[in-house]
mmCIF file of C-alpha atoms and ligand atoms in Angstrom:
data_model
loop_
_atom_site.group_PDB
_atom_site.id
_atom_site.type_symbol
_atom_site.label_atom_id
_atom_site.label_comp_id
_atom_site.label_asym_id
_atom_site.label_seq_id
_atom_site.Cartn_x
_atom_site.Cartn_y
_atom_site.Cartn_z
ATOM 1 C CA MET A 7 -37.382 52.411 -23.962
ATOM 2 C CA PRO A 8 -36.686 54.077 -20.590
ATOM 3 C CA PRO A 9 -33.411 52.946 -18.998
ATOM 4 C CA SER A 10 -35.076 51.244 -15.998
ATOM 5 C CA VAL A 11 -37.342 49.074 -18.274
ATOM 6 C CA ARG A 12 -34.334 48.165 -20.433
ATOM 7 C CA ARG A 13 -32.331 47.202 -17.290
ATOM 8 C CA ARG A 14 -35.183 45.033 -16.047
ATOM 9 C CA SER A 15 -35.658 43.228 -19.337
ATOM 10 C CA LEU A 16 -31.865 42.667 -19.519
ATOM 11 C CA ALA A 17 -31.853 41.264 -15.929
ATOM 12 C CA ALA A 18 -34.844 38.908 -16.760
ATOM 13 C CA PHE A 19 -33.091 37.769 -19.961
ATOM 14 C CA ALA A 20 -29.894 37.019 -18.058
ATOM 15 C CA THR A 21 -31.694 35.245 -15.311
ATOM 16 C CA SER A 22 -33.676 33.060 -17.779
ATOM 17 C CA LEU A 23 -30.481 32.268 -19.692
ATOM 18 C CA PHE A 24 -28.753 31.206 -16.465
ATOM 19 C CA ALA A 25 -31.705 29.115 -15.350
ATOM 20 C CA LEU A 26 -31.826 27.397 -18.807
ATOM 21 C CA THR A 27 -28.161 26.584 -18.655
ATOM 22 C CA VAL A 28 -28.147 24.991 -15.160
ATOM 23 C CA THR A 29 -31.349 23.173 -15.771
ATOM 24 C CA GLY A 30 -29.588 21.072 -18.372
ATOM 25 C CA VAL A 31 -26.888 20.171 -16.004
ATOM 26 C CA ALA A 32 -29.205 19.477 -13.087
ATOM 27 C CA TYR A 33 -31.180 17.014 -15.126
ATOM 28 C CA ALA A 34 -28.227 15.514 -17.059
ATOM 29 C CA GLY A 35 -27.759 11.715 -16.879
ATOM 30 C CA ASN A 36 -25.938 10.052 -13.905
ATOM 31 C CA GLY A 37 -27.636 12.240 -11.372
ATOM 32 C CA GLY A 38 -26.532 15.689 -12.670
ATOM 33 C CA PHE A 39 -25.478 17.746 -9.538
ATOM 34 C CA LEU A 40 -26.005 14.697 -7.280
ATOM 35 C CA PRO A 41 -23.827 11.468 -7.046
ATOM 36 C CA SER A 42 -25.003 8.592 -9.256
ATOM 37 C CA GLU A 43 -27.165 5.949 -7.517
ATOM 38 C CA ALA A 44 -25.099 4.137 -4.867
ATOM 39 C CA HIS A 45 -24.692 0.322 -5.375
ATOM 40 C CA SER A 46 -22.214 -0.495 -2.491
ATOM 41 C CA PRO A 47 -22.423 0.158 1.255
ATOM 42 C CA ASN A 48 -19.447 2.493 1.236
ATOM 43 C CA ALA A 49 -21.001 4.499 -1.607
ATOM 44 C CA HIS A 50 -24.216 4.905 0.455
ATOM 45 C CA ARG A 51 -22.173 6.393 3.289
ATOM 46 C CA ILE A 52 -20.377 8.686 0.922
ATOM 47 C CA ASP A 53 -23.735 9.874 -0.345
ATOM 48 C CA ASP A 54 -24.931 10.500 3.245
ATOM 49 C CA ALA A 55 -21.919 12.626 3.965
ATOM 50 C CA PHE A 56 -22.449 14.493 0.596
ATOM 51 C CA ILE A 57 -26.084 15.195 1.535
ATOM 52 C CA PHE A 58 -25.202 16.228 5.041
ATOM 53 C CA VAL A 59 -22.570 18.684 3.915
ATOM 54 C CA ALA A 60 -24.841 19.921 1.011
ATOM 55 C CA ILE A 61 -27.608 20.981 3.418
ATOM 56 C CA PHE A 62 -25.269 23.373 5.228
ATOM 57 C CA THR A 63 -23.501 24.675 2.166
ATOM 58 C CA GLY A 64 -26.907 24.996 0.369
ATOM 59 C CA LEU A 65 -28.342 27.069 3.268
ATOM 60 C CA ILE A 66 -25.188 29.236 3.372
ATOM 61 C CA PHE A 67 -25.291 29.713 -0.392
ATOM 62 C CA LEU A 68 -28.941 30.834 -0.299
ATOM 63 C CA GLY A 69 -28.195 33.073 2.649
ATOM 64 C CA VAL A 70 -25.193 34.784 1.174
ATOM 65 C CA GLU A 71 -26.466 35.101 -2.447
ATOM 66 C CA GLY A 72 -29.953 36.252 -1.124
ATOM 67 C CA ALA A 73 -28.370 38.932 1.062
ATOM 68 C CA LEU A 74 -26.112 40.000 -1.873
ATOM 69 C CA ILE A 75 -29.019 40.434 -4.259
ATOM 70 C CA LEU A 76 -31.148 42.123 -1.603
ATOM 71 C CA PHE A 77 -28.401 44.632 -0.685
ATOM 72 C CA ILE A 78 -27.597 45.269 -4.388
ATOM 73 C CA VAL A 79 -31.317 46.252 -4.989
ATOM 74 C CA LYS A 80 -31.902 47.970 -1.564
ATOM 75 C CA TYR A 81 -28.704 49.954 -1.356
ATOM 76 C CA ARG A 82 -28.335 50.798 -5.143
ATOM 77 C CA ARG A 83 -27.033 54.226 -5.875
ATOM 78 C CA GLY A 84 -30.334 55.531 -7.253
ATOM 79 C CA LYS A 85 -30.310 59.307 -7.261
ATOM 80 C CA ARG A 86 -27.324 59.756 -4.827
ATOM 81 C CA SER A 87 -24.198 61.187 -6.333
ATOM 82 C CA ALA A 88 -21.378 58.787 -7.280
ATOM 83 C CA THR A 89 -19.053 60.380 -4.647
ATOM 84 C CA ALA A 90 -21.473 60.211 -1.617
ATOM 85 C CA GLU A 91 -19.933 58.440 1.332
ATOM 86 C CA GLY A 92 -21.977 55.773 3.284
ATOM 87 C CA PRO A 93 -22.289 55.931 7.112
ATOM 88 C CA GLN A 94 -19.085 54.911 8.719
ATOM 89 C CA ILE A 95 -19.538 51.844 11.057
ATOM 90 C CA HIS A 96 -16.944 50.265 13.314
ATOM 91 C CA GLY A 97 -17.240 47.109 15.413
ATOM 92 C CA SER A 98 -20.234 45.152 16.613
ATOM 93 C CA THR A 99 -19.234 42.626 19.348
ATOM 94 C CA ARG A 100 -22.430 40.669 19.340
ATOM 95 C CA LEU A 101 -22.435 40.333 15.469
ATOM 96 C CA GLU A 102 -18.800 39.182 15.514
ATOM 97 C CA ILE A 103 -19.461 36.588 18.217
ATOM 98 C CA VAL A 104 -22.410 35.303 16.158
ATOM 99 C CA TRP A 105 -20.436 35.003 12.947
ATOM 100 C CA THR A 106 -17.668 33.142 14.743
ATOM 101 C CA VAL A 107 -19.707 30.714 16.782
ATOM 102 C CA ILE A 108 -22.096 29.620 14.083
ATOM 103 C CA PRO A 109 -19.356 28.495 11.639
ATOM 104 C CA VAL A 110 -17.538 26.671 14.508
ATOM 105 C CA LEU A 111 -20.773 24.822 15.285
ATOM 106 C CA ILE A 112 -21.332 23.962 11.660
ATOM 107 C CA LEU A 113 -17.781 22.672 11.174
ATOM 108 C CA ALA A 114 -18.005 20.642 14.386
ATOM 109 C CA ALA A 115 -21.306 19.037 13.184
ATOM 110 C CA ILE A 116 -19.875 18.173 9.729
ATOM 111 C CA GLY A 117 -16.600 16.909 11.244
ATOM 112 C CA THR A 118 -18.422 14.683 13.725
ATOM 113 C CA PHE A 119 -20.747 13.216 11.056
ATOM 114 C CA VAL A 120 -17.958 12.582 8.527
ATOM 115 C CA PHE A 121 -15.664 10.873 11.235
ATOM 116 C CA TRP A 122 -18.646 8.855 12.310
ATOM 117 C CA GLU A 123 -19.246 7.679 8.638
ATOM 118 C CA LEU A 124 -15.587 7.198 7.750
ATOM 119 C CA PRO A 125 -14.932 3.688 9.176
ATOM 120 C CA GLY A 126 -17.856 2.353 7.122
ATOM 121 C CA ILE A 127 -16.363 3.904 4.060
ATOM 122 C CA ALA A 128 -12.701 2.830 4.482
ATOM 123 C CA ASP A 129 -13.205 -0.578 6.082
ATOM 124 C CA ALA A 130 -14.922 -3.440 4.380
ATOM 125 C CA PRO A 131 -17.425 -5.417 6.472
ATOM 126 C CA LYS A 132 -16.114 -8.562 8.113
ATOM 127 C CA ALA A 133 -16.979 -11.605 5.995
ATOM 128 C CA ALA A 134 -16.129 -15.261 5.908
ATOM 129 C CA ALA A 135 -12.914 -15.786 3.810
ATOM 130 C CA ALA A 136 -14.972 -17.839 1.262
ATOM 131 C CA ASP A 137 -17.184 -14.762 0.610
ATOM 132 C CA GLU A 138 -14.259 -12.442 -0.132
ATOM 133 C CA THR A 139 -12.143 -11.981 -3.157
ATOM 134 C CA THR A 140 -9.256 -9.619 -4.033
ATOM 135 C CA VAL A 141 -8.525 -8.253 -7.433
ATOM 136 C CA ASN A 142 -5.379 -6.426 -8.376
ATOM 137 C CA ILE A 143 -6.175 -3.452 -10.579
ATOM 138 C CA GLU A 144 -3.288 -1.960 -12.584
ATOM 139 C CA GLY A 145 -3.465 1.508 -14.167
ATOM 140 C CA HIS A 146 -1.684 1.800 -17.579
ATOM 141 C CA GLN A 147 -1.644 4.320 -20.335
ATOM 142 C CA PHE A 148 -4.509 3.814 -21.384
ATOM 143 C CA TYR A 149 -6.148 0.726 -19.996
ATOM 144 C CA TRP A 150 -7.075 -1.152 -16.849
ATOM 145 C CA LEU A 151 -5.578 -4.459 -16.267
ATOM 146 C CA PHE A 152 -7.188 -6.889 -13.703
ATOM 147 C CA ARG A 153 -5.325 -9.756 -12.137
ATOM 148 C CA TYR A 154 -7.509 -12.334 -10.261
ATOM 149 C CA PRO A 155 -6.463 -14.538 -7.326
ATOM 150 C CA ASN A 156 -5.949 -17.634 -9.598
ATOM 151 C CA GLY A 157 -3.734 -15.741 -12.078
ATOM 152 C CA ALA A 158 -6.478 -14.957 -14.599
ATOM 153 C CA ILE A 159 -6.215 -11.629 -16.393
ATOM 154 C CA SER A 160 -8.708 -9.356 -18.128
ATOM 155 C CA ILE A 161 -8.454 -5.883 -19.576
ATOM 156 C CA ASP A 162 -11.003 -3.004 -19.230
ATOM 157 C CA ARG A 163 -13.667 -5.387 -18.105
ATOM 158 C CA MET A 164 -13.501 -6.566 -14.506
ATOM 159 C CA VAL A 165 -15.665 -9.625 -13.533
ATOM 160 C CA ALA A 166 -16.674 -9.766 -9.937
ATOM 161 C CA PRO A 167 -18.880 -11.967 -7.681
ATOM 162 C CA ALA A 168 -22.245 -10.448 -6.571
ATOM 163 C CA ASP A 169 -23.167 -9.500 -3.074
ATOM 164 C CA GLU A 170 -19.685 -10.337 -1.761
ATOM 165 C CA VAL A 171 -16.966 -8.078 -0.429
ATOM 166 C CA VAL A 172 -14.496 -7.494 -3.288
ATOM 167 C CA HIS A 173 -11.225 -5.998 -2.253
ATOM 168 C CA GLU A 174 -9.446 -3.892 -4.820
ATOM 169 C CA ASN A 175 -5.742 -3.223 -4.737
ATOM 170 C CA VAL A 176 -5.331 -0.229 -7.030
ATOM 171 C CA ILE A 177 -1.752 -0.355 -8.329
ATOM 172 C CA GLY A 178 0.301 2.305 -10.050
ATOM 173 C CA MET A 179 3.129 1.003 -12.377
ATOM 174 C CA PRO A 180 6.500 2.388 -11.360
ATOM 175 C CA PHE A 181 7.140 3.177 -15.084
ATOM 176 C CA ASP A 182 3.663 4.700 -15.792
ATOM 177 C CA VAL A 183 1.920 8.005 -14.851
ATOM 178 C CA ASN A 184 -0.981 8.617 -12.270
ATOM 179 C CA HIS A 185 -4.406 7.270 -12.962
ATOM 180 C CA SER A 186 -7.461 7.067 -10.834
ATOM 181 C CA TRP A 187 -9.890 4.146 -10.541
ATOM 182 C CA TRP A 188 -13.446 5.373 -10.295
ATOM 183 C CA VAL A 189 -16.632 3.387 -10.414
ATOM 184 C CA PRO A 190 -19.128 6.167 -9.677
ATOM 185 C CA ASP A 191 -21.837 3.605 -8.444
ATOM 186 C CA PHE A 192 -19.291 2.295 -5.915
ATOM 187 C CA GLY A 193 -18.526 5.759 -4.426
ATOM 188 C CA GLY A 194 -15.070 7.338 -4.205
ATOM 189 C CA LYS A 195 -12.139 7.348 -6.564
ATOM 190 C CA MET A 196 -8.880 5.629 -5.694
ATOM 191 C CA ASP A 197 -5.622 6.967 -7.158
ATOM 192 C CA ALA A 198 -3.235 4.605 -8.929
ATOM 193 C CA ILE A 199 0.078 6.235 -8.024
ATOM 194 C CA PRO A 200 3.360 4.832 -9.562
ATOM 195 C CA GLY A 201 5.058 2.568 -7.035
ATOM 196 C CA ARG A 202 2.191 2.460 -4.665
ATOM 197 C CA VAL A 203 -0.734 0.123 -3.809
ATOM 198 C CA ASN A 204 -4.089 1.679 -2.642
ATOM 199 C CA HIS A 205 -6.882 -0.328 -1.222
ATOM 200 C CA THR A 206 -10.654 0.016 -1.609
ATOM 201 C CA TRP A 207 -13.591 -2.336 -1.810
ATOM 202 C CA PHE A 208 -17.165 -2.739 -2.921
ATOM 203 C CA GLN A 209 -20.159 -5.120 -2.357
ATOM 204 C CA ALA A 210 -22.604 -4.849 -5.131
ATOM 205 C CA PRO A 211 -25.621 -6.670 -6.707
ATOM 206 C CA SER A 212 -25.383 -8.178 -10.206
ATOM 207 C CA GLY A 213 -25.188 -5.635 -12.880
ATOM 208 C CA ASP A 214 -22.803 -3.714 -15.097
ATOM 209 C CA TYR A 215 -21.107 -0.662 -13.697
ATOM 210 C CA VAL A 216 -19.209 1.912 -15.604
ATOM 211 C CA ALA A 217 -15.658 2.558 -14.596
ATOM 212 C CA ARG A 218 -13.593 5.628 -15.473
ATOM 213 C CA CYS A 219 -10.043 7.003 -15.253
ATOM 214 C CA ALA A 220 -10.522 10.083 -13.184
ATOM 215 C CA GLU A 221 -6.949 11.486 -13.511
ATOM 216 C CA LEU A 222 -5.749 13.318 -16.643
ATOM 217 C CA CYS A 223 -3.100 10.810 -17.744
ATOM 218 C CA GLY A 224 -2.346 11.588 -21.347
ATOM 219 C CA ILE A 225 -3.768 11.938 -24.845
ATOM 220 C CA GLN A 226 -6.281 9.120 -24.512
ATOM 221 C CA HIS A 227 -7.316 9.703 -20.988
ATOM 222 C CA ALA A 228 -10.923 10.252 -22.018
ATOM 223 C CA HIS A 229 -10.959 6.738 -23.542
ATOM 224 C CA MET A 230 -9.529 4.990 -20.496
ATOM 225 C CA ASP A 231 -12.849 3.539 -19.310
ATOM 226 C CA GLY A 232 -14.089 0.130 -18.591
ATOM 227 C CA VAL A 233 -16.902 -1.891 -16.921
ATOM 228 C CA VAL A 234 -17.285 -3.864 -13.733
ATOM 229 C CA HIS A 235 -19.376 -6.923 -14.647
ATOM 230 C CA VAL A 236 -20.876 -8.191 -11.369
ATOM 231 C CA VAL A 237 -22.287 -11.699 -11.729
ATOM 232 C CA PRO A 238 -23.364 -14.581 -9.503
ATOM 233 C CA ARG A 239 -20.370 -16.327 -7.809
ATOM 234 C CA ALA A 240 -20.616 -19.546 -10.034
ATOM 235 C CA GLN A 241 -20.443 -17.380 -13.198
ATOM 236 C CA TYR A 242 -17.441 -15.450 -11.761
ATOM 237 C CA ASP A 243 -15.704 -18.744 -10.836
ATOM 238 C CA ASP A 244 -16.295 -20.129 -14.355
ATOM 239 C CA PHE A 245 -14.937 -16.960 -15.953
ATOM 240 C CA ILE A 246 -11.614 -16.922 -14.027
ATOM 241 C CA ARG A 247 -11.208 -20.595 -14.331
ATOM 242 C CA ALA A 248 -11.677 -20.573 -18.039
ATOM 243 C CA ARG A 249 -9.416 -17.445 -18.426
ATOM 244 C CA ALA A 250 -6.581 -18.989 -16.259
ATOM 245 C CA ALA A 251 -6.827 -22.317 -18.244
ATOM 246 C CA ASP A 252 -6.153 -20.481 -21.548
ATOM 247 C CA PRO A 253 -3.651 -17.695 -20.754
ATOM 248 C CA THR A 254 -2.446 -17.390 -24.325
ATOM 249 C CA GLY A 255 -5.877 -17.530 -26.068
ATOM 250 C CA THR A 256 -7.724 -15.085 -28.186
ATOM 251 C CA GLY A 257 -10.107 -14.311 -25.315
ATOM 252 C CA LEU A 258 -7.457 -12.264 -23.566
ATOM 253 C CA GLY A 259 -5.834 -11.439 -26.974
ATOM 254 C CA GLN A 260 -8.923 -9.647 -28.276
ATOM 255 C CA GLU A 261 -9.207 -7.661 -24.986
ATOM 256 C CA GLU A 262 -5.628 -6.647 -25.325
ATOM 257 C CA TRP A 263 -6.103 -5.536 -28.925
ATOM 258 C CA THR A 264 -9.307 -3.440 -28.163
ATOM 259 C CA GLY A 265 -8.210 -2.307 -24.688
ATOM 260 C CA VAL A 266 -4.580 -1.585 -25.334
ATOM 261 C CA CYS A 267 -3.652 -1.241 -29.028
ATOM 262 C CA GLU A 268 -6.924 0.221 -30.269
ATOM 263 C CA LYS A 269 -6.834 3.009 -27.854
ATOM 264 C CA CYS A 270 -4.316 4.602 -30.204
ATOM 265 C CA HIS A 271 -4.371 2.624 -33.528
ATOM 266 C CA ARG A 272 -6.818 1.578 -36.232
ATOM 267 C CA LEU A 273 -6.346 -1.030 -38.861
ATOM 268 C CA ASP A 274 -7.176 1.153 -41.957
ATOM 269 C CA HIS A 275 -6.266 4.762 -41.047
ATOM 270 C CA VAL A 276 -3.984 6.845 -38.970
ATOM 271 C CA TYR A 277 -5.467 7.589 -35.601
ATOM 272 C CA ILE A 278 -3.266 8.784 -32.670
ATOM 273 C CA GLY A 279 -0.546 6.361 -34.027
ATOM 274 C CA PRO A 280 -0.069 4.820 -37.465
ATOM 275 C CA ALA A 281 -2.597 2.417 -39.155
ATOM 276 C CA LEU A 282 -1.622 -1.170 -38.387
ATOM 277 C CA GLY A 283 -3.564 -3.241 -40.859
ATOM 278 C CA GLY A 284 -1.258 -5.509 -43.012
ATOM 279 C CA ASN A 285 1.726 -4.720 -40.765
ATOM 280 C CA PRO A 286 3.833 -7.835 -40.524
ATOM 281 C CA LEU A 287 4.742 -6.872 -36.973
ATOM 282 C CA LEU A 288 1.432 -8.097 -35.842
ATOM 283 C CA ALA A 289 2.480 -11.646 -36.427
ATOM 284 C CA ASN A 290 6.149 -11.141 -35.295
ATOM 285 C CA ARG A 291 6.414 -12.420 -31.793
ATOM 286 C CA GLU A 292 9.906 -10.947 -31.168
ATOM 287 C CA GLY A 293 9.275 -7.599 -32.759
ATOM 288 C CA ILE A 294 5.956 -6.948 -31.025
ATOM 289 C CA GLU A 295 7.525 -7.976 -27.605
ATOM 290 C CA THR A 296 10.344 -5.356 -28.099
ATOM 291 C CA LEU A 297 7.781 -2.752 -28.970
ATOM 292 C CA LEU A 298 5.382 -3.485 -26.105
ATOM 293 C CA ARG A 299 8.154 -3.746 -23.465
ATOM 294 C CA ASN A 300 10.087 -0.682 -24.534
ATOM 295 C CA GLY A 301 7.606 1.644 -26.328
ATOM 296 C CA GLN A 302 8.782 3.624 -29.283
ATOM 297 C CA GLY A 303 8.764 7.463 -29.970
ATOM 298 C CA ASN A 304 5.431 8.662 -28.460
ATOM 299 C CA MET A 305 4.156 5.162 -27.763
ATOM 300 C CA PRO A 306 4.528 4.241 -24.044
ATOM 301 C CA ALA A 307 5.823 0.791 -22.955
ATOM 302 C CA VAL A 308 2.237 -0.476 -22.718
ATOM 303 C CA GLY A 309 3.351 -4.147 -22.129
ATOM 304 C CA LYS A 310 6.472 -3.610 -19.928
ATOM 305 C CA ASN A 311 5.336 -5.928 -17.117
ATOM 306 C CA TRP A 312 3.347 -8.379 -19.329
ATOM 307 C CA THR A 313 4.023 -12.033 -18.985
ATOM 308 C CA ASP A 314 5.260 -14.044 -22.003
ATOM 309 C CA ALA A 315 1.717 -15.618 -22.071
ATOM 310 C CA GLN A 316 0.120 -12.172 -22.290
ATOM 311 C CA ILE A 317 2.244 -11.333 -25.410
ATOM 312 C CA ASP A 318 1.386 -14.805 -26.941
ATOM 313 C CA ALA A 319 -2.226 -14.077 -26.275
ATOM 314 C CA LEU A 320 -2.020 -10.671 -28.196
ATOM 315 C CA ILE A 321 -0.216 -12.435 -31.085
ATOM 316 C CA SER A 322 -2.761 -15.172 -31.196
ATOM 317 C CA TYR A 323 -5.415 -12.499 -32.016
ATOM 318 C CA THR A 324 -3.490 -9.896 -34.054
ATOM 319 C CA LYS A 325 -1.799 -12.296 -36.526
ATOM 320 C CA GLN A 326 -4.936 -12.265 -38.601
ATOM 321 C CA PHE A 327 -4.419 -8.537 -39.237
ATOM 322 C CA ALA A 328 -0.976 -8.957 -40.458
ATOM 323 C CA LYS A 329 -2.242 -10.787 -43.522
ATOM 324 C CA THR A 330 -5.834 -9.722 -44.022
ATOM 325 C CA GLY A 331 -5.775 -6.211 -42.667
ATOM 326 C CA THR A 332 -6.496 -3.346 -44.975
ATOM 327 C CA GLY A 333 -4.265 -0.245 -45.463
ATOM 328 C CA SER A 334 -0.544 -0.697 -45.268
HETATM 329 CU CU1 CUA B 12 -5.638 7.071 -16.886
HETATM 330 CU CU2 CUA B 12 -6.860 9.139 -17.261
#
């Protein structure tokens, strides 16, 4: 095979391989290269800014890469000797002005557009107090804890009223590490930084929206996910009322078990931590409190700021495993 034909077939092979690779990414779930479908006004504005910036960066990418490929082909060495010098060029005032002014104009356009969109991203629309609610969101290794205005608590599953402004206080525990609260359908991420409270908001129709921790926070970071369950106002009220009326019940207890303990433990086999089935600690109020509040070895203090009721709720659910669990 002549060298030029071999080169061309290699190039065709490499190009096809590259195209195949990126096609998968482009068509992957949740939008691929694009943000997932926006379900909150601030997310729509973030999408607008993304598209506006992407138009410029896309055109620049095509221009630069196109010129690169064109020049590689057009000015390839061919039959010239490897030591031949190209023509020596110095200075072109007109060209230099053009490549300074155009980027300045592009940056000014992007800056103006983003600053124009920003207030609608950061500030929630004004609403009557009755149509607003605030949920405190705590980031812990490796779970999300939600505290509602009436004192109700849930873990890894946030319930919220539909079509209303929901304010989110994203709180980093002073004794924990960085996490980042991210519901892709609601737009941007919000960091949970130890000792700080950050604010964000959403206003979404009924539905389930996936939540993720977007900050590498330790061995089970990949499993620090949850869901925002947006439901009609009456259903939301029922949920927080029932949860607040039964703060030590198995409703919360089961969420604590699956959201907190099960991130690292299984009943019948060693996982990140030891197997727990049949462990008398699961029914020992004092022992489990000490462990949750202080941690032990590699285990973080996952319940350091829990109320006594939260610990009671966990015991109410886990005591069954102390007797009937498998393993040892
Ligand atoms: Cu929390 Cu990653």
